[in-house]
CSV table of C-alpha atoms in Angstrom, one decimal:
chain,number,residue,atom,x,y,z
A,145,MET,CA,0.0,0.0,0.0
A,146,ARG,CA,1.5,3.3,-1.1
A,147,ASN,CA,1.8,6.1,1.4
A,148,ILE,CA,-0.8,8.9,0.9
A,149,VAL,CA,0.3,12.5,1.3
A,150,PHE,CA,-2.5,15.1,1.8
A,151,ILE,CA,-1.6,18.5,0.4
A,152,LYS,CA,-3.7,20.9,2.5
A,153,THR,CA,-2.0,24.3,2.2
A,154,ILE,CA,-0.2,26.4,-0.4
A,155,THR,CA,2.9,26.3,1.8
A,156,GLN,CA,2.9,22.6,1.9
A,157,LEU,CA,2.4,22.4,-1.9
A,158,ASN,CA,5.3,24.8,-2.5
A,159,GLU,CA,7.6,22.7,-0.2
A,160,LEU,CA,6.7,19.6,-2.0
A,161,MET,CA,7.3,21.3,-5.4
A,162,GLY,CA,10.6,22.6,-4.2
A,163,THR,CA,9.6,26.2,-4.9
A,164,ASP,CA,9.9,29.4,-2.9
A,165,LYS,CA,7.8,30.3,0.1
A,166,PRO,CA,4.4,31.7,-1.2
A,167,SER,CA,3.8,35.4,-1.2
A,168,HIS,CA,0.1,34.9,-0.5
A,169,PRO,CA,-1.2,32.2,1.9
A,170,LEU,CA,-4.1,31.2,-0.3
A,171,ILE,CA,-2.9,31.4,-3.9
A,172,SER,CA,0.4,30.6,-5.6
A,173,ILE,CA,1.7,30.6,-9.2
A,174,ASP,CA,4.7,28.6,-10.1
A,175,TYR,CA,6.7,28.4,-13.3
A,176,PHE,CA,8.7,25.3,-13.9
A,177,ASP,CA,11.2,23.7,-16.3
A,178,LEU,CA,12.0,20.3,-15.0
A,179,THR,CA,13.7,19.3,-18.2
A,180,LYS,CA,16.9,20.8,-16.8
A,181,PRO,CA,19.4,18.5,-15.2
A,182,GLY,CA,18.9,17.8,-11.5
A,183,LYS,CA,15.3,19.0,-11.5
A,184,SER,CA,12.6,16.7,-10.2
A,185,CYS,CA,9.4,17.0,-8.3
A,186,CYS,CA,6.8,14.6,-6.8
A,187,ASN,CA,8.5,11.8,-8.7
A,188,SER,CA,8.2,9.1,-6.0
A,189,VAL,CA,6.4,6.0,-7.2
A,190,ASP,CA,5.9,5.0,-3.5
A,191,LYS,CA,3.5,7.8,-2.7
A,192,ARG,CA,0.1,9.0,-3.7
A,193,TYR,CA,-0.9,12.7,-3.3
A,194,VAL,CA,-4.3,14.0,-2.5
A,195,LEU,CA,-4.6,17.7,-3.5
A,196,GLU,CA,-7.0,19.6,-1.2
A,197,LEU,CA,-6.6,22.7,-3.3
A,198,TYR,CA,-7.9,23.9,-6.7
A,199,GLN,CA,-5.1,23.8,-9.3
A,200,ILE,CA,-4.8,24.9,-13.0
A,201,VAL,CA,-1.8,23.5,-14.8
A,202,LEU,CA,-0.4,24.2,-18.3
A,203,GLU,CA,1.9,21.4,-19.5
A,204,GLU,CA,4.3,22.3,-22.3
A,205,GLY,CA,6.2,19.1,-22.7
A,206,ALA,CA,5.3,16.2,-20.4
A,207,GLU,CA,7.0,12.8,-21.0
A,208,GLY,CA,5.5,9.5,-19.8
A,209,LYS,CA,2.3,8.9,-17.9
A,210,LEU,CA,0.6,10.3,-14.8
A,211,ARG,CA,-2.2,8.6,-13.0
A,212,TYR,CA,-5.3,10.6,-11.8
A,213,GLY,CA,-7.9,8.7,-9.9
A,214,GLY,CA,-8.4,5.3,-11.5
A,215,SER,CA,-7.0,6.0,-15.0
A,216,THR,CA,-3.6,6.6,-16.6
A,217,TYR,CA,-3.2,9.4,-19.1
A,218,ASP,CA,-0.7,10.7,-21.5
A,219,PHE,CA,-0.3,14.4,-21.4
A,220,GLN,CA,0.0,16.3,-24.7
A,221,GLU,CA,1.8,19.4,-25.7
A,222,GLY,CA,0.0,22.6,-24.5
A,223,SER,CA,-2.7,20.9,-22.4
A,224,LEU,CA,-4.4,22.8,-19.7
A,225,ILE,CA,-5.9,20.7,-16.9
A,226,PHE,CA,-8.1,21.7,-14.0
A,227,LEU,CA,-8.0,19.9,-10.6
A,228,LYS,CA,-10.5,20.3,-7.8
A,229,PRO,CA,-9.9,19.5,-4.1
A,230,GLY,CA,-9.9,15.8,-3.2
A,231,GLN,CA,-8.3,14.4,-6.4
A,232,MET,CA,-5.5,11.9,-6.1
A,233,PHE,CA,-2.5,11.7,-8.4
A,234,TYR,CA,0.7,9.6,-8.6
A,235,SER,CA,3.3,8.5,-11.1
A,236,ASP,CA,3.7,5.0,-12.4
A,237,GLY,CA,7.4,5.6,-12.8
A,238,SER,CA,7.5,6.4,-16.5
A,239,TYR,CA,6.5,10.0,-15.9
A,240,LYS,CA,9.7,12.0,-15.4
A,241,SER,CA,8.1,14.6,-13.2
A,242,TYR,CA,4.7,15.7,-11.8
A,243,HIS,CA,5.1,18.9,-13.9
A,244,ASN,CA,7.6,18.9,-16.7
A,245,LYS,CA,7.5,22.4,-18.2
A,246,GLY,CA,4.9,25.2,-17.9
A,247,TRP,CA,3.1,26.8,-15.0
A,248,SER,CA,0.6,26.0,-12.3
A,249,LEU,CA,-1.9,28.2,-10.5
A,250,SER,CA,-3.0,26.8,-7.1
A,251,PHE,CA,-5.5,28.3,-4.7
A,252,HIS,CA,-7.2,27.3,-1.5
A,253,PRO,CA,-11.0,27.0,-1.3
A,254,ASP,CA,-10.9,29.7,1.4
A,255,LEU,CA,-9.8,32.3,-1.2
A,256,ILE,CA,-13.2,32.2,-2.8
A,257,ARG,CA,-15.4,30.8,-0.1
A,258,LYS,CA,-17.4,34.0,0.7
A,259,THR,CA,-17.4,35.4,-2.9
A,260,GLU,CA,-19.7,35.1,-5.9
A,261,LEU,CA,-17.0,33.0,-7.5
A,262,GLY,CA,-17.2,30.6,-4.6
A,263,ASP,CA,-21.0,30.2,-5.1
A,264,LYS,CA,-20.5,29.5,-8.8
A,265,ILE,CA,-17.3,27.5,-8.9
A,266,ASP,CA,-19.3,24.3,-9.6
A,267,ASP,CA,-20.6,25.9,-12.8
A,268,TYR,CA,-17.0,25.4,-14.2
A,269,SER,CA,-17.6,21.7,-14.8
A,270,PHE,CA,-14.2,21.2,-16.3
A,271,PHE,CA,-12.8,20.9,-12.8
A,272,SER,CA,-14.5,17.5,-12.8
A,273,TYR,CA,-13.2,16.4,-16.2
A,274,ASP,CA,-10.7,13.6,-16.4
A,275,ALA,CA,-7.1,14.4,-17.3
A,276,ASN,CA,-7.4,13.1,-20.8
A,277,GLU,CA,-10.2,15.6,-21.4
A,278,ALA,CA,-7.7,18.5,-21.0
A,279,LEU,CA,-8.1,21.8,-22.8
A,280,TYR,CA,-5.7,22.2,-25.7
A,281,LEU,CA,-4.8,25.8,-26.4
A,282,SER,CA,-3.5,27.5,-29.5
A,283,ASP,CA,-0.3,29.6,-29.1
A,284,LYS,CA,-2.5,32.8,-29.1
A,285,GLU,CA,-4.8,31.4,-26.4
A,286,LYS,CA,-1.8,30.3,-24.3
A,287,LYS,CA,-0.4,33.8,-24.4
A,288,PHE,CA,-3.7,35.3,-23.5
A,289,ILE,CA,-4.2,33.0,-20.5
A,290,LEU,CA,-0.6,33.6,-19.4
A,291,ASN,CA,-1.2,37.3,-19.4
A,292,ILE,CA,-4.2,36.8,-17.0
A,293,VAL,CA,-2.0,34.5,-14.8
A,294,GLN,CA,0.7,37.1,-14.7
A,295,THR,CA,-1.8,39.8,-13.7
A,296,ILE,CA,-2.9,37.7,-10.8
A,297,GLU,CA,0.7,37.2,-9.8
A,298,GLN,CA,1.5,40.9,-9.9
A,299,GLU,CA,-1.5,41.6,-7.6
A,300,TYR,CA,-0.5,39.2,-4.8
A,301,CYS,CA,3.3,39.9,-5.1
A,302,HIS,CA,2.8,43.6,-4.4
A,303,ILE,CA,1.8,45.1,-1.1
A,304,ILE,CA,-1.6,43.6,-0.3
A,305,ASP,CA,-4.3,46.2,0.3
A,306,LYS,CA,-8.1,46.3,0.5
A,307,HIS,CA,-8.4,45.9,-3.2
A,308,SER,CA,-6.0,43.0,-3.6
A,309,ASN,CA,-8.3,40.0,-3.0
A,310,GLU,CA,-11.1,41.5,-5.1
A,311,LEU,CA,-8.8,42.0,-8.1
A,312,ILE,CA,-7.2,38.6,-7.7
A,313,ILE,CA,-10.6,36.9,-7.7
A,314,THR,CA,-11.9,39.0,-10.6
A,315,ASN,CA,-8.9,37.9,-12.7
A,316,LEU,CA,-9.2,34.3,-11.6
A,317,LYS,CA,-12.9,34.4,-12.7
A,318,LEU,CA,-11.7,35.9,-16.0
A,319,LEU,CA,-9.3,33.0,-16.5
A,320,LEU,CA,-12.1,30.5,-15.8
A,321,ASP,CA,-14.5,32.3,-18.1
A,322,TYR,CA,-12.1,32.3,-21.0
A,323,SER,CA,-11.3,28.6,-20.3
A,324,LYS,CA,-15.0,27.9,-20.6
A,325,ARG,CA,-15.0,29.8,-24.0
A,326,TYR,CA,-12.0,27.8,-25.2
A,327,TYR,CA,-13.6,24.5,-24.2
A,328,ASP,CA,-16.7,25.5,-26.2
A,329,ARG,CA,-14.4,26.1,-29.2
A,330,GLN,CA,-12.8,22.7,-28.6
A,331,PHE,CA,-16.2,21.0,-28.6
A,332,TYR,CA,-17.2,22.7,-31.8
A,333,THR,CA,-14.0,21.9,-33.6
A,334,ARG,CA,-14.3,18.2,-32.8
A,335,THR,CA,-17.8,18.0,-34.4
A,336,ASN,CA,-17.2,14.7,-36.2
A,337,LEU,CA,-15.8,13.0,-33.1
A,338,ASN,CA,-18.6,14.4,-31.0
A,339,LYS,CA,-21.3,13.1,-33.4
A,340,ASP,CA,-19.7,9.6,-33.1
A,341,ILE,CA,-19.9,9.9,-29.3
A,342,VAL,CA,-23.6,10.9,-29.6
A,343,SER,CA,-24.3,7.9,-31.7
A,344,ARG,CA,-22.4,5.6,-29.3
A,345,PHE,CA,-24.3,7.1,-26.4
A,346,GLU,CA,-27.7,6.5,-28.1
A,347,LYS,CA,-26.7,2.9,-28.9
A,348,LEU,CA,-25.6,2.4,-25.3
A,349,LEU,CA,-29.0,3.3,-24.0
A,350,LYS,CA,-30.7,1.0,-26.5
A,351,ASP,CA,-28.4,-1.9,-25.6
A,352,TYR,CA,-28.9,-1.2,-21.9
A,353,TYR,CA,-32.6,-2.0,-22.2
A,354,LYS,CA,-32.1,-4.8,-24.7
A,355,GLN,CA,-29.9,-6.6,-22.2
A,356,ASN,CA,-32.4,-5.8,-19.3
A,357,LYS,CA,-29.7,-4.1,-17.2
A,358,GLN,CA,-32.3,-1.8,-15.8
A,359,LEU,CA,-33.8,-4.7,-13.8
A,360,GLU,CA,-30.6,-5.0,-11.8
A,361,LEU,CA,-29.1,-1.5,-12.0
A,362,GLY,CA,-32.2,0.7,-12.4
A,363,ILE,CA,-32.5,3.4,-15.1
A,364,PRO,CA,-29.1,4.3,-16.7
A,365,SER,CA,-27.1,6.8,-14.7
A,366,VAL,CA,-24.8,9.5,-16.2
A,367,LYS,CA,-21.9,8.0,-14.3
A,368,TYR,CA,-22.5,4.5,-15.8
A,369,CYS,CA,-22.8,6.0,-19.3
A,370,GLY,CA,-19.6,8.0,-18.9
A,371,GLU,CA,-17.7,5.0,-17.7
A,372,GLU,CA,-18.9,2.9,-20.6
A,373,LEU,CA,-17.9,5.7,-23.1
A,374,GLN,CA,-14.6,6.2,-21.2
A,375,MET,CA,-15.1,9.8,-20.2
A,376,SER,CA,-16.1,11.8,-17.1
A,377,PRO,CA,-19.8,12.4,-16.5
A,378,ASN,CA,-19.4,16.1,-16.7
A,379,TYR,CA,-17.5,16.0,-19.9
A,380,LEU,CA,-20.1,13.7,-21.5
A,381,SER,CA,-22.9,16.1,-20.3
A,382,ASP,CA,-21.2,19.2,-21.7
A,383,LEU,CA,-20.3,17.5,-25.0
A,384,LEU,CA,-23.9,16.4,-25.5
A,385,ARG,CA,-25.3,19.8,-24.5
A,386,LYS,CA,-23.0,21.5,-27.1
A,387,GLU,CA,-23.9,19.0,-29.8
A,388,THR,CA,-27.6,18.4,-29.2
A,389,GLY,CA,-28.9,21.0,-26.7
A,390,ARG,CA,-29.5,18.4,-24.1
A,391,ASN,CA,-27.2,17.2,-21.3
A,392,ALA,CA,-26.7,13.5,-20.5
A,393,LEU,CA,-29.4,13.3,-17.9
A,394,ASP,CA,-31.9,15.0,-20.2
A,395,HIS,CA,-31.0,12.5,-22.9
A,396,ILE,CA,-31.5,9.5,-20.6
A,397,HIS,CA,-34.9,10.8,-19.3
A,398,HIS,CA,-36.0,11.5,-22.9
A,399,PHE,CA,-35.1,8.0,-24.0
A,400,VAL,CA,-36.8,6.4,-21.0
A,401,ILE,CA,-40.0,8.5,-21.3
A,402,GLU,CA,-40.3,7.7,-25.1
A,403,LYS,CA,-39.9,4.0,-24.2
A,404,ALA,CA,-42.5,4.4,-21.4
A,405,LYS,CA,-45.1,5.8,-23.9
A,406,THR,CA,-44.9,2.7,-26.0
A,407,ASP,CA,-44.9,0.4,-22.9
A,408,LEU,CA,-47.9,2.1,-21.3
A,409,LEU,CA,-50.0,1.4,-24.4
A,410,ASN,CA,-49.0,-2.2,-24.7
A,411,SER,CA,-48.5,-3.4,-21.1
A,412,LEU,CA,-51.1,-5.6,-19.4
A,413,GLY,CA,-49.5,-5.1,-16.0
A,414,GLY,CA,-50.5,-1.5,-15.5
A,415,ILE,CA,-48.5,1.6,-14.6
A,416,SER,CA,-46.6,0.1,-11.7
A,417,GLN,CA,-45.4,-2.8,-13.8
A,418,VAL,CA,-44.2,-0.5,-16.6
A,419,ALA,CA,-42.3,1.6,-14.0
A,420,PHE,CA,-40.6,-1.6,-12.7
A,421,ASP,CA,-39.8,-2.9,-16.2
A,422,LEU,CA,-38.1,0.5,-17.0
A,423,GLY,CA,-35.9,0.3,-13.9
A,424,PHE,CA,-37.8,2.6,-11.5
A,425,GLY,CA,-37.7,1.5,-7.9
A,426,HIS,CA,-40.8,3.4,-7.1
A,427,ALA,CA,-43.9,4.0,-9.4
A,428,PRO,CA,-44.6,7.5,-7.9
A,429,TYR,CA,-41.1,8.7,-9.1
A,430,PHE,CA,-41.8,7.3,-12.6
A,431,SER,CA,-45.2,9.1,-12.6
A,432,LYS,CA,-43.7,12.4,-11.4
A,433,LEU,CA,-41.0,12.3,-14.1
A,434,PHE,CA,-43.4,11.3,-16.8
A,435,LYS,CA,-45.7,14.2,-16.0
A,436,LYS,CA,-42.8,16.6,-15.8
A,437,LYS,CA,-41.6,15.6,-19.3
A,438,THR,CA,-45.0,15.2,-21.0
A,439,GLY,CA,-47.4,17.4,-19.0
A,440,MET,CA,-49.6,14.4,-18.4
A,441,SER,CA,-49.7,11.6,-15.8
A,442,PRO,CA,-49.3,8.1,-17.2
A,443,LYS,CA,-53.0,7.5,-16.6
A,444,GLU,CA,-53.9,10.7,-18.4
A,445,TYR,CA,-51.6,9.7,-21.3
A,446,ILE,CA,-53.3,6.3,-21.6
A,447,GLN,CA,-56.8,7.8,-21.5
A,448,LYS,CA,-55.9,10.3,-24.2
A,449,ALA,CA,-54.4,7.7,-26.5
A,450,GLU,CA,-57.6,5.5,-26.1
A,451,ASN,CA,-60.0,8.3,-27.0
């Protein structure tokens, strides 16, 4: 069993990274070039690290593989990744360093806890993407993001006054907003690949019911679909929303309700039996969802179809 190291503070992270003492207790920006001889960081294969901070990392030239959660990923040139508190990472030994060349911006949840950004941080769903779902930036985009990062650095490296935190958080939000825009661009430029994923997702739902998995597992979950398609639930939902206008859960509910319409008109077992056959543990939940999606209760739908 590997040792687990919990990284709880900016100071602890900087010590682990071998960088200078932070200028601000809740946020730190570090530039690194570990391609130089004698440079190494977080390279032990005997330890796992749990990051209890938010972190944004730009990789310029990673070699080998790094493990996040339960999967191993190859980093690519110019990839921007977003980590939220509680994520575990460790090297399998082939990765020459935790960070190879680029920069990292780390901040403690307390920095934004009582701010508008703190209330909306979960809206930036890319913090829950897997590492292989990184944001790939053009040279122009990398320079623009770097300018924002450097503005944040200038704020906390100077004398901190009553405006400092507000300006740091404003620029941090700007960085996240532009990252959201660039992710949208990435979704749109991968249209052919995305359409293939939409087709695979729809086939997955059909096969799920053909194989009667709902009788054991219930109605399909976004987590299950993501695992089957080898992507994070949030990334799958965002991809589907950009491609079709519906997120993953909406797609699942739409599929189930369309199937329910057919089953209600052909079942001899009544509404409760249809609910059970579709994977609902409780008929009232099925009826509530059906009415929400169609504007009618299952009973009203049957009566209307028979008239």
